[in-house]
Structures are given as structure tokens and as C-alpha cells.
mmCIF file of C-alpha atoms and ligand atoms in Angstrom:
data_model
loop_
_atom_site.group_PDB
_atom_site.id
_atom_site.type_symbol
_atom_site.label_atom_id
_atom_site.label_comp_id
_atom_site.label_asym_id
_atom_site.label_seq_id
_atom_site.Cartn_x
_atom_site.Cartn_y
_atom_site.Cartn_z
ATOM 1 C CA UNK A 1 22.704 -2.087 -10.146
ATOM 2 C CA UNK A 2 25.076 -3.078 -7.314
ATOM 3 C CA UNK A 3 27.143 -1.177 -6.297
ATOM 4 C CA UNK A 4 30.994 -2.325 -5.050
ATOM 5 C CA UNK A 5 33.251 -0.481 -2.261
ATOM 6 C CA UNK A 6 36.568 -1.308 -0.690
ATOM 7 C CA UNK A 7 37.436 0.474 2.419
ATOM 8 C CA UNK A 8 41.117 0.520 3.672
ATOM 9 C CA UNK A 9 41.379 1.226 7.146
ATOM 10 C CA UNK A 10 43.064 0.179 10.335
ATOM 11 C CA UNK A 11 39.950 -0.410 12.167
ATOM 12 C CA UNK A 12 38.083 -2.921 9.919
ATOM 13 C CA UNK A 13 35.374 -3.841 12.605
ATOM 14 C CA UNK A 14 34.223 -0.026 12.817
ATOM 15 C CA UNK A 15 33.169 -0.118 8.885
ATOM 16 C CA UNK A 16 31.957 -3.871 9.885
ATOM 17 C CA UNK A 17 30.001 -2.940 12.757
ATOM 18 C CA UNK A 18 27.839 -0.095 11.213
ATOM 19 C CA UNK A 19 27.571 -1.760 7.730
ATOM 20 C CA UNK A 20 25.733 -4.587 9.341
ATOM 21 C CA UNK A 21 22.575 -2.510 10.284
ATOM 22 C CA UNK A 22 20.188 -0.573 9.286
ATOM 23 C CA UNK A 23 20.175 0.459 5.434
ATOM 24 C CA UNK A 24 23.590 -0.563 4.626
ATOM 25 C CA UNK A 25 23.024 -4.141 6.435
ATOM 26 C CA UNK A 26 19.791 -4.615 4.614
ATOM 27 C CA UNK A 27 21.384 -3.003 1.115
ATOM 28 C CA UNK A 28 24.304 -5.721 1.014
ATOM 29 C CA UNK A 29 22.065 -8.565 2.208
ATOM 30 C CA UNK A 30 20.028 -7.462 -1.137
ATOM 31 C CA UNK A 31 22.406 -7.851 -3.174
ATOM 32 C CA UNK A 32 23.300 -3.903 -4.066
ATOM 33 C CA UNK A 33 25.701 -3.085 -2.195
ATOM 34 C CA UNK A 34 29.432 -5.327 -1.379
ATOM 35 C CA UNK A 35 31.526 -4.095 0.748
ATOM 36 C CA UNK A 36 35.221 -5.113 0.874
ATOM 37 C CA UNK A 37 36.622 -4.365 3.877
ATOM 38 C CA UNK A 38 40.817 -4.362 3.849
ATOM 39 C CA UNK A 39 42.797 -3.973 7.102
ATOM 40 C CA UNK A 40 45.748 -1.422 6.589
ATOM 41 C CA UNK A 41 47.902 -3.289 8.808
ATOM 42 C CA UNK A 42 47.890 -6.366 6.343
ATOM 43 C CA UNK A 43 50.029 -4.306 4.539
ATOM 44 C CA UNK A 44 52.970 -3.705 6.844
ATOM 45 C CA UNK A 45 55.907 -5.981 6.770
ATOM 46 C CA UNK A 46 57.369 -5.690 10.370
ATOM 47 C CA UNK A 47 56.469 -7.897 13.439
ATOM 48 C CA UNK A 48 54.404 -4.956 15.024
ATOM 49 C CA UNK A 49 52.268 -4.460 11.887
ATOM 50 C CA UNK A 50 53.458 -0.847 12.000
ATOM 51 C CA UNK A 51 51.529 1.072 9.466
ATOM 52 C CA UNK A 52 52.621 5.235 10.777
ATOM 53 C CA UNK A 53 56.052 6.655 11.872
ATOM 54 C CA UNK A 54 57.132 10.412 12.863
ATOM 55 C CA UNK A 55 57.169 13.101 10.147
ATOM 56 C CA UNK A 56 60.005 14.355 8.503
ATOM 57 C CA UNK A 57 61.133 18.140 9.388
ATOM 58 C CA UNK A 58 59.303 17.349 13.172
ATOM 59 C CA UNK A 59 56.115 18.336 14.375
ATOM 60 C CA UNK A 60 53.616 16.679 16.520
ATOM 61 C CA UNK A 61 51.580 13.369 15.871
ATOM 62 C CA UNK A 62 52.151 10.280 13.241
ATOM 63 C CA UNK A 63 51.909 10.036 10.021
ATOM 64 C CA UNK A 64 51.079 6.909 7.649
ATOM 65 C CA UNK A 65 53.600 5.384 5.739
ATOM 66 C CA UNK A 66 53.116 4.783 2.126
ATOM 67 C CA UNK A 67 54.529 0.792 1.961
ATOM 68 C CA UNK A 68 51.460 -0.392 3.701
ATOM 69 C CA UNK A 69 48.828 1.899 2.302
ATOM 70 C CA UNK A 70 50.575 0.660 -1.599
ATOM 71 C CA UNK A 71 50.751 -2.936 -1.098
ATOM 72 C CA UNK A 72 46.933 -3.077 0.354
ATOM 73 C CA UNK A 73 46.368 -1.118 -2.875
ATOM 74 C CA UNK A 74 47.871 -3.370 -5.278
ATOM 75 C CA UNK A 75 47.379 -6.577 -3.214
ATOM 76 C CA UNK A 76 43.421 -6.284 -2.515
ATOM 77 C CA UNK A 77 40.840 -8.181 -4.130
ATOM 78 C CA UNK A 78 43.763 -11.848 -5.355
ATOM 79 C CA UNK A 79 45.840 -9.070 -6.738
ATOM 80 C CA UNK A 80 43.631 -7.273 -8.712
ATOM 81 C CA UNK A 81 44.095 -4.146 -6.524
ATOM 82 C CA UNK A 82 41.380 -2.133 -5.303
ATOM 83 C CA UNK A 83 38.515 -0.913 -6.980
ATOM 84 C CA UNK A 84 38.881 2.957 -8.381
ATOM 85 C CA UNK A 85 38.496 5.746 -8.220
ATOM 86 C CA UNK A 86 40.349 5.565 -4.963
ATOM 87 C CA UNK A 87 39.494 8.180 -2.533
ATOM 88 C CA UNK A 88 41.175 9.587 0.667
ATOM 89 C CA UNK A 89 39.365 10.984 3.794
ATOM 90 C CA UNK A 90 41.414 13.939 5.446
ATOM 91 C CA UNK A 91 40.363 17.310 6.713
ATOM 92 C CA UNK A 92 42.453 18.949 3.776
ATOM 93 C CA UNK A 93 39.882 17.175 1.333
ATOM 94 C CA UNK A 94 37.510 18.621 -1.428
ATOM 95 C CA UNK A 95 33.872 19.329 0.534
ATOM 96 C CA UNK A 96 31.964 16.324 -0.260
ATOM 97 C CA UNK A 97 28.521 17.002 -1.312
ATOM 98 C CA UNK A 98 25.112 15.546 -2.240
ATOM 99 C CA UNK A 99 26.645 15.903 -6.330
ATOM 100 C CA UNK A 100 29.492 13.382 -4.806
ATOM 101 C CA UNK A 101 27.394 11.274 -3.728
ATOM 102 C CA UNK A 102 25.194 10.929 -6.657
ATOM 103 C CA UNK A 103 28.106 10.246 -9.395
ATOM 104 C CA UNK A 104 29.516 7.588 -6.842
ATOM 105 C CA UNK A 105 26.338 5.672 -6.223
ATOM 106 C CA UNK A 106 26.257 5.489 -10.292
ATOM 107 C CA UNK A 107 29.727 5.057 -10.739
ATOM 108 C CA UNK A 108 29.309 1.144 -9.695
ATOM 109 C CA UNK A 109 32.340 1.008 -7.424
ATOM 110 C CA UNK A 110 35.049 2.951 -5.932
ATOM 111 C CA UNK A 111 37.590 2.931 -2.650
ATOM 112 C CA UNK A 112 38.209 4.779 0.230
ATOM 113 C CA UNK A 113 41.153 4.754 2.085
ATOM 114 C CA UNK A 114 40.819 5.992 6.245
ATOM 115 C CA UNK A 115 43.800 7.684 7.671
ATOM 116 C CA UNK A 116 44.544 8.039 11.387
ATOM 117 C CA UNK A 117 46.872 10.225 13.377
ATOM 118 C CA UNK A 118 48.369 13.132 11.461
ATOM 119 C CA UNK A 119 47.389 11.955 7.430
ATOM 120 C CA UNK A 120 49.279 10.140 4.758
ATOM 121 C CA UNK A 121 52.274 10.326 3.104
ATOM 122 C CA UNK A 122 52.455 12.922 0.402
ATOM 123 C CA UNK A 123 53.764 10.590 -2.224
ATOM 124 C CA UNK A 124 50.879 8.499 -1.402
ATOM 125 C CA UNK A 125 48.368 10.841 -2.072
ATOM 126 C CA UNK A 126 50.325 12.179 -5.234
ATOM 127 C CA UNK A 127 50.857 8.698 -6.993
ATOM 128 C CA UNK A 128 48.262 5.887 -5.805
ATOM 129 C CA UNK A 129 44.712 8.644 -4.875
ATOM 130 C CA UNK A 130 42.535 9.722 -7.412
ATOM 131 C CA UNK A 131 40.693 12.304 -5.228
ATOM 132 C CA UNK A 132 40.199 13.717 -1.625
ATOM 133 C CA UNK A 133 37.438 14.259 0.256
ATOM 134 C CA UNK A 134 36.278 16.099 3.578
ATOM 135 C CA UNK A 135 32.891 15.848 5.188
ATOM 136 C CA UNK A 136 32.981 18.997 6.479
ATOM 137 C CA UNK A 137 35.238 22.099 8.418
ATOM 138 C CA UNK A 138 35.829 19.734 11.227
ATOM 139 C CA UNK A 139 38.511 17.095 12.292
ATOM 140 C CA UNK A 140 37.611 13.772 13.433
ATOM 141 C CA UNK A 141 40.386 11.336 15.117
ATOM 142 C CA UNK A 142 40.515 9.625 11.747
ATOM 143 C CA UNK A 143 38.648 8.986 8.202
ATOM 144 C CA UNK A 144 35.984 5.833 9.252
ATOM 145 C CA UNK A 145 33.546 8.045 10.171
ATOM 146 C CA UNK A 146 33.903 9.950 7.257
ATOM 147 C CA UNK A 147 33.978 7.225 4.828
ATOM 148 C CA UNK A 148 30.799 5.547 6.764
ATOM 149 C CA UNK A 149 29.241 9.183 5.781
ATOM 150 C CA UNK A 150 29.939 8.686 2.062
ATOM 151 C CA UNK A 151 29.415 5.141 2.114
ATOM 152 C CA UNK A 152 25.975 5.659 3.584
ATOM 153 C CA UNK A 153 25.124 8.669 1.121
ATOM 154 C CA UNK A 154 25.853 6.983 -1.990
ATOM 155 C CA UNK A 155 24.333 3.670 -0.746
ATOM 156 C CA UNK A 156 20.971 5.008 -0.304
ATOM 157 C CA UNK A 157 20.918 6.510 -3.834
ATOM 158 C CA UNK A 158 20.905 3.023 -5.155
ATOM 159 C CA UNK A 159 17.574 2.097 -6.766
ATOM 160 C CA UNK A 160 16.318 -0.591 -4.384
ATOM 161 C CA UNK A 161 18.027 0.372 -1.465
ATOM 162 C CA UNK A 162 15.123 2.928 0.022
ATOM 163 C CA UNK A 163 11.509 1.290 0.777
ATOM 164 C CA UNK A 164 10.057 4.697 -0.986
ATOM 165 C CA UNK A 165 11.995 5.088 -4.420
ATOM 166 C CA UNK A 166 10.686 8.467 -4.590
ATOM 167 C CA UNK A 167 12.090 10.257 -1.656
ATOM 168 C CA UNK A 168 15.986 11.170 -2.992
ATOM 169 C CA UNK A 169 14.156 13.284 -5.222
ATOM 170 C CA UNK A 170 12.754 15.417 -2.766
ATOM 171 C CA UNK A 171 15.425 15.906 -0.093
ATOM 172 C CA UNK A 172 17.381 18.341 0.394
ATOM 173 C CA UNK A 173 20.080 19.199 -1.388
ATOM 174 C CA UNK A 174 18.186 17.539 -4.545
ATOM 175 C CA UNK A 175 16.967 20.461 -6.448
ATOM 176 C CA UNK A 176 19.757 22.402 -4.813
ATOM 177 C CA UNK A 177 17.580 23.656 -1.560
ATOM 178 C CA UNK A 178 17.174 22.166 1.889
ATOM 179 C CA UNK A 179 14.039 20.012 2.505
ATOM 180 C CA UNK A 180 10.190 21.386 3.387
ATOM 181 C CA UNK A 181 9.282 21.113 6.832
ATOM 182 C CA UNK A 182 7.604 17.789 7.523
ATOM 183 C CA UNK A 183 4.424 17.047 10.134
ATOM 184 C CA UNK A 184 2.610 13.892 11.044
ATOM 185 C CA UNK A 185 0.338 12.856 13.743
ATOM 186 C CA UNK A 186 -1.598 14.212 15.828
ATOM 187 C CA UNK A 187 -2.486 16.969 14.500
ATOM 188 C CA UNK A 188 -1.770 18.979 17.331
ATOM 189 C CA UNK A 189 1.141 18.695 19.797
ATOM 190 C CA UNK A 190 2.253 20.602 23.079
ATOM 191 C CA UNK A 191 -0.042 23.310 21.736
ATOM 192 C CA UNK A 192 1.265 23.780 18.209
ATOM 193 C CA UNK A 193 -1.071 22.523 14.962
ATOM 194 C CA UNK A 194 -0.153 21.201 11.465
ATOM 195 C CA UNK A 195 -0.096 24.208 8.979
ATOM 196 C CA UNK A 196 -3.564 23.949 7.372
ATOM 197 C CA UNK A 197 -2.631 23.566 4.057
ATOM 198 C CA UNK A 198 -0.875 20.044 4.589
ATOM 199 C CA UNK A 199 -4.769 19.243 5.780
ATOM 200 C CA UNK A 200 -6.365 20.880 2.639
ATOM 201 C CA UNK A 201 -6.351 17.452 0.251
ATOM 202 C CA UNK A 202 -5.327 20.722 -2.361
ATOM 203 C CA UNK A 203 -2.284 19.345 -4.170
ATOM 204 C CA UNK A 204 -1.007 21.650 -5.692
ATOM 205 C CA UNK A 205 -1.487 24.365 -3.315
ATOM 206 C CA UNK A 206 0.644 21.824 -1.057
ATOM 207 C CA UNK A 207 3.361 21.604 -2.937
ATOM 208 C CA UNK A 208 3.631 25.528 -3.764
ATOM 209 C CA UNK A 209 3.725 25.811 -0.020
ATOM 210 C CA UNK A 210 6.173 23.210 0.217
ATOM 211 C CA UNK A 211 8.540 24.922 -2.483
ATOM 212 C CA UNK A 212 8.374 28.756 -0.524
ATOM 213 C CA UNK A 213 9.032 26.504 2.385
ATOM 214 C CA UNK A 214 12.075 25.374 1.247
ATOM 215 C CA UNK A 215 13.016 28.371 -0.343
ATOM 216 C CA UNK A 216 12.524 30.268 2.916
ATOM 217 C CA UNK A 217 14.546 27.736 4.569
ATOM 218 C CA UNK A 218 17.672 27.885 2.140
ATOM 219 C CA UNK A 219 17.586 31.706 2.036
ATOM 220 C CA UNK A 220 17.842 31.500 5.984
ATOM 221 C CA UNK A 221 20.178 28.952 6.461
ATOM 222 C CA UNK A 222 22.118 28.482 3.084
ATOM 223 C CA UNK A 223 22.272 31.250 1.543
ATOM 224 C CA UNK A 224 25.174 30.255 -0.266
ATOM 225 C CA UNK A 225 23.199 27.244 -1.980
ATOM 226 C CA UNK A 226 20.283 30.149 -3.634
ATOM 227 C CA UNK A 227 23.843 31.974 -4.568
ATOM 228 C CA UNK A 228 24.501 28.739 -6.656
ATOM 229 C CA UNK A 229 21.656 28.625 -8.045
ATOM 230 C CA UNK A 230 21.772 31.740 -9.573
ATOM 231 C CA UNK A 231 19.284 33.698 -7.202
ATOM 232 C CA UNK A 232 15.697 33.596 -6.744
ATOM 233 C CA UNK A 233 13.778 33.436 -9.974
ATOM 234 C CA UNK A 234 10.740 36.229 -10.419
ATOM 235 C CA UNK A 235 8.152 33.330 -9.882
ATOM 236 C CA UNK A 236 10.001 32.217 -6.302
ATOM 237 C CA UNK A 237 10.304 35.965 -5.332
ATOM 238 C CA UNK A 238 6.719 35.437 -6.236
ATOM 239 C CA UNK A 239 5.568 32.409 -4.199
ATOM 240 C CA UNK A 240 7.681 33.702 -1.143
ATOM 241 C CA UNK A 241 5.303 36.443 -1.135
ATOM 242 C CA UNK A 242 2.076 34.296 -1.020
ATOM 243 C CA UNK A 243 3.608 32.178 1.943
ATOM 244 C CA UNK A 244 1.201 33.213 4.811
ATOM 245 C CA UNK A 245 -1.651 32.959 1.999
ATOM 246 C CA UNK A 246 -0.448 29.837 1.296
ATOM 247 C CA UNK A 247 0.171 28.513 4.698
ATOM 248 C CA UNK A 248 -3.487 29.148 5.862
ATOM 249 C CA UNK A 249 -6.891 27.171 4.829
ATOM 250 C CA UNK A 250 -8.131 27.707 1.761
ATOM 251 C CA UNK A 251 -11.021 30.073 1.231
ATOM 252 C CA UNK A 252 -14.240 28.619 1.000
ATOM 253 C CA UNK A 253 -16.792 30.560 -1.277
HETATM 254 N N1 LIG B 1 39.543 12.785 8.819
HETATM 255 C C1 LIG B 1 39.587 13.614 9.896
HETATM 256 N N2 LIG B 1 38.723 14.620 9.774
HETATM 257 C C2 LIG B 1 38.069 14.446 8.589
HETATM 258 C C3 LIG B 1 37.063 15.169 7.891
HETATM 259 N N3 LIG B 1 36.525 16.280 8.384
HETATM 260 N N4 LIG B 1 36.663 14.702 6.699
HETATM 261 C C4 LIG B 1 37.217 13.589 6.180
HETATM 262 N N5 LIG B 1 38.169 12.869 6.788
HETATM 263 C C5 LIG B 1 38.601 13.283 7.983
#
């Protein structure tokens, strides 16, 4: 399934640039992902291509101005418009997570739209965006970053798009904890080994580590994500108990 994106932004050859490489590069020269890539400034009317102005009742900074940001809406893609939903980038956004990411990689095609300076319009946001987004409790100098970030988490989640099909299943995030610790060779570096287990051939003793690993992780880290889940079950109280067990060699009798 491909999946299609328009970007609106002032800085076109920023979304350019990093699309062309790596996963994204590879993903559109496959065939799964199109990218259409719509400079804001097409939009404005005025010999300077003006696309912000001051805000109303004062304050510091720019903001955008709707015109633009509407006619690059309805004009994109011979008239059609862009494609929906159509989402914003801006500190003030909905947390975008891994969820996110998932239902836009399946949704087949949506927009974002990249602000700069001090945000958008109101009336822009209330009448032509379907939803907002932030990539975190942070602000950037403007939304291209941010849309490269979703742009680059739903792309991967297309099928086709990662040389190992199997791996989004077993990130974190995916069952709602953060990722096992990962080792690979040599076994031993700067003084430090591989846990035995990972060298034990034992399956499923492996992947029970693996789980308390990641459970032990979340609990430190993300507390909040175990709190989503409802709390530890009895049988991952259980295997967080038998971690050190776990971790070691297995007995030979
Ligand atoms: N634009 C500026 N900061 C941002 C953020 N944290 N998330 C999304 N868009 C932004």
C-alpha cells in the first residue's frame, strides 16, 4: 500500500533534502511512499511572497496569515486541494505518539502543514485543520522538523518499507513498553560481556528475559506508560522477580 503526503511549508528543500535519503529516499523510490511537497509562499499574492504579518492585540514575533496557508490548501494537487486529514505542527499540539503514527501509515494519505515564527492564524486552524500535533514539550524554530518526525514514523510502518518486516512489532512503544536492551559482537567489550542468556540458544528463556527487560525499563523510565497499561499483571510482577535467574546461564544438570 502506498502511502501519499503533502507537506506545506516555507522551506520546501528541508522536507526535500531529508526525504531523499535513507528510508524515506529508498521508500518513495519503491513506490510506497509520494511525497508532495507545496511551498507556502506560492500562496501569497504580493510581490514579496509575504506569507506572516504582526499579531493583533501586540506581542512579540510573526504570525502566518491565513490567505496563503488557504489557497495552497485548495490550490494543491490541479485544484484538487490537499490530501486530508490535514494536520498542523505547533508546540500547542496533541502529543503525537507511536498510536499516531500507526493510524496514519494505514490511513493512505494525509497533510501537514509547517508553521514558522509565532503559529497560524486562529481561523486557520479553526476552519481548514483537522488536527494538531506536537512532538514533544519542546519548541523548535518551526514545524519541518516535526513533520520530518511524523513523516518518518509513519513511513517506516509501511509494509515494504523496513528490510526486516518483523521489527515494528517489537519496538518500543509496540506492546506499550520501551524496547529490550540489544547486544551484538564481540562478545565482550571495554570489559563488559553479553548477558548469558542472549548466548543460551534457549528461546524462550530469551524472550522471558527480554520481556522483564523491558518491563524493568518502562517501570524506570516510563512509568506513566505501565500506568496505561493498567499496572503490572501477577505473571510480570512474576517474571520481574526471576530477572537475575533469568539473566544468568542456564543450569546444567
Ligand atoms: N513547532 C515548533 N515546536 C514544535 C513542536 N514541539 N512540535 C510540533 N511543531 C512544532
Amino acid at each position: 500500500m502506498k502511502l501519499c503526503i503533502d507537506v506545506i511549508t516555507i522551506f520546501p528543500e528541508m522536507i526535500r533534502s531529508y526525504a531523499s535519503e535513507s528510508i524515506l529516499g529508498r521508500a518513495q523510490a519503491q513506490g510506497l511512499l509520494s511525497l508532495g511537497i507545496h511551498d507556502l509562499r506560492d500562496g501569497a499574492h504580493d510581490a514579496r511572497r509575504s506569507v506572516d504579518d504582526t499579531p493583533f492585540g501586540g506581542g512579540p514575533g510573526m504570525v502566518l496569515t491565513p490567505g496563503p496557508i488557504a489557497s495552497v490548501i485548495r490550490s494543491a494537487n490541479g485544484g484538487a486541494g490537499v490530501a486530508r486529514p490535514l494536520i498542523a505542527l505547533t508546540p500547542s499540539g496533541k502529543q503525537f505518539t507511536q498510536a499516531h503514527a500507526k493510524a496514519l501509515a494505514d490511513s493512505g494519505s494525509f497533510s501537514l502543514l509547517c508553521g514558522r515564527y509565532e503559529g497560524f492564524d486562529q481561523r486557520v486552524l479553526d476552519d481548514d485543520v483537522d488536527e494538531e500535533f506536537s512532538i514533544g514539550d519542546f519548541v523548535l524554530a518551526g514545524g519541518e522538523l516535526a513533520g520530518l518526525v511524523i513523516i518518518e514514523a509513519a513511513a517506516r510502518l509501511i509494509p515494504g518499507v523496513l528490510g526486516n518486516e518483523e521489527s515494528p512489532l517489537t519496538e518500543s512503544f509496540a506492546e506499550g513498553l520501551l524496547e529490550y536492551p540489544q547486544y551484538t559482537k564481540p562478545q565482550e567489550f571495554s570489559g563488559a560481556s553479553v548477558p548469558p542468556v542472549l548466548l543460551s540458544g534457549d528461546h524462550g528463556r530469551i524472550a522471558s528475559w527480554r520481556l522483564a527487560k523491558a518491563l524493568e525499563r518502562t517501570l524506570e523510565r516510563r512509568p506513566d506508560l505501565i500506568e496505561a497499561r493498567g499496572g503490572l499483571s501477577a505473571a510480570e510482577m512474576a517474571l520481574l522477580q526471576r530477572l537475575d535467574e533469568l539473566e544468568g546461564a542456564p543450569k546444567s544438570d
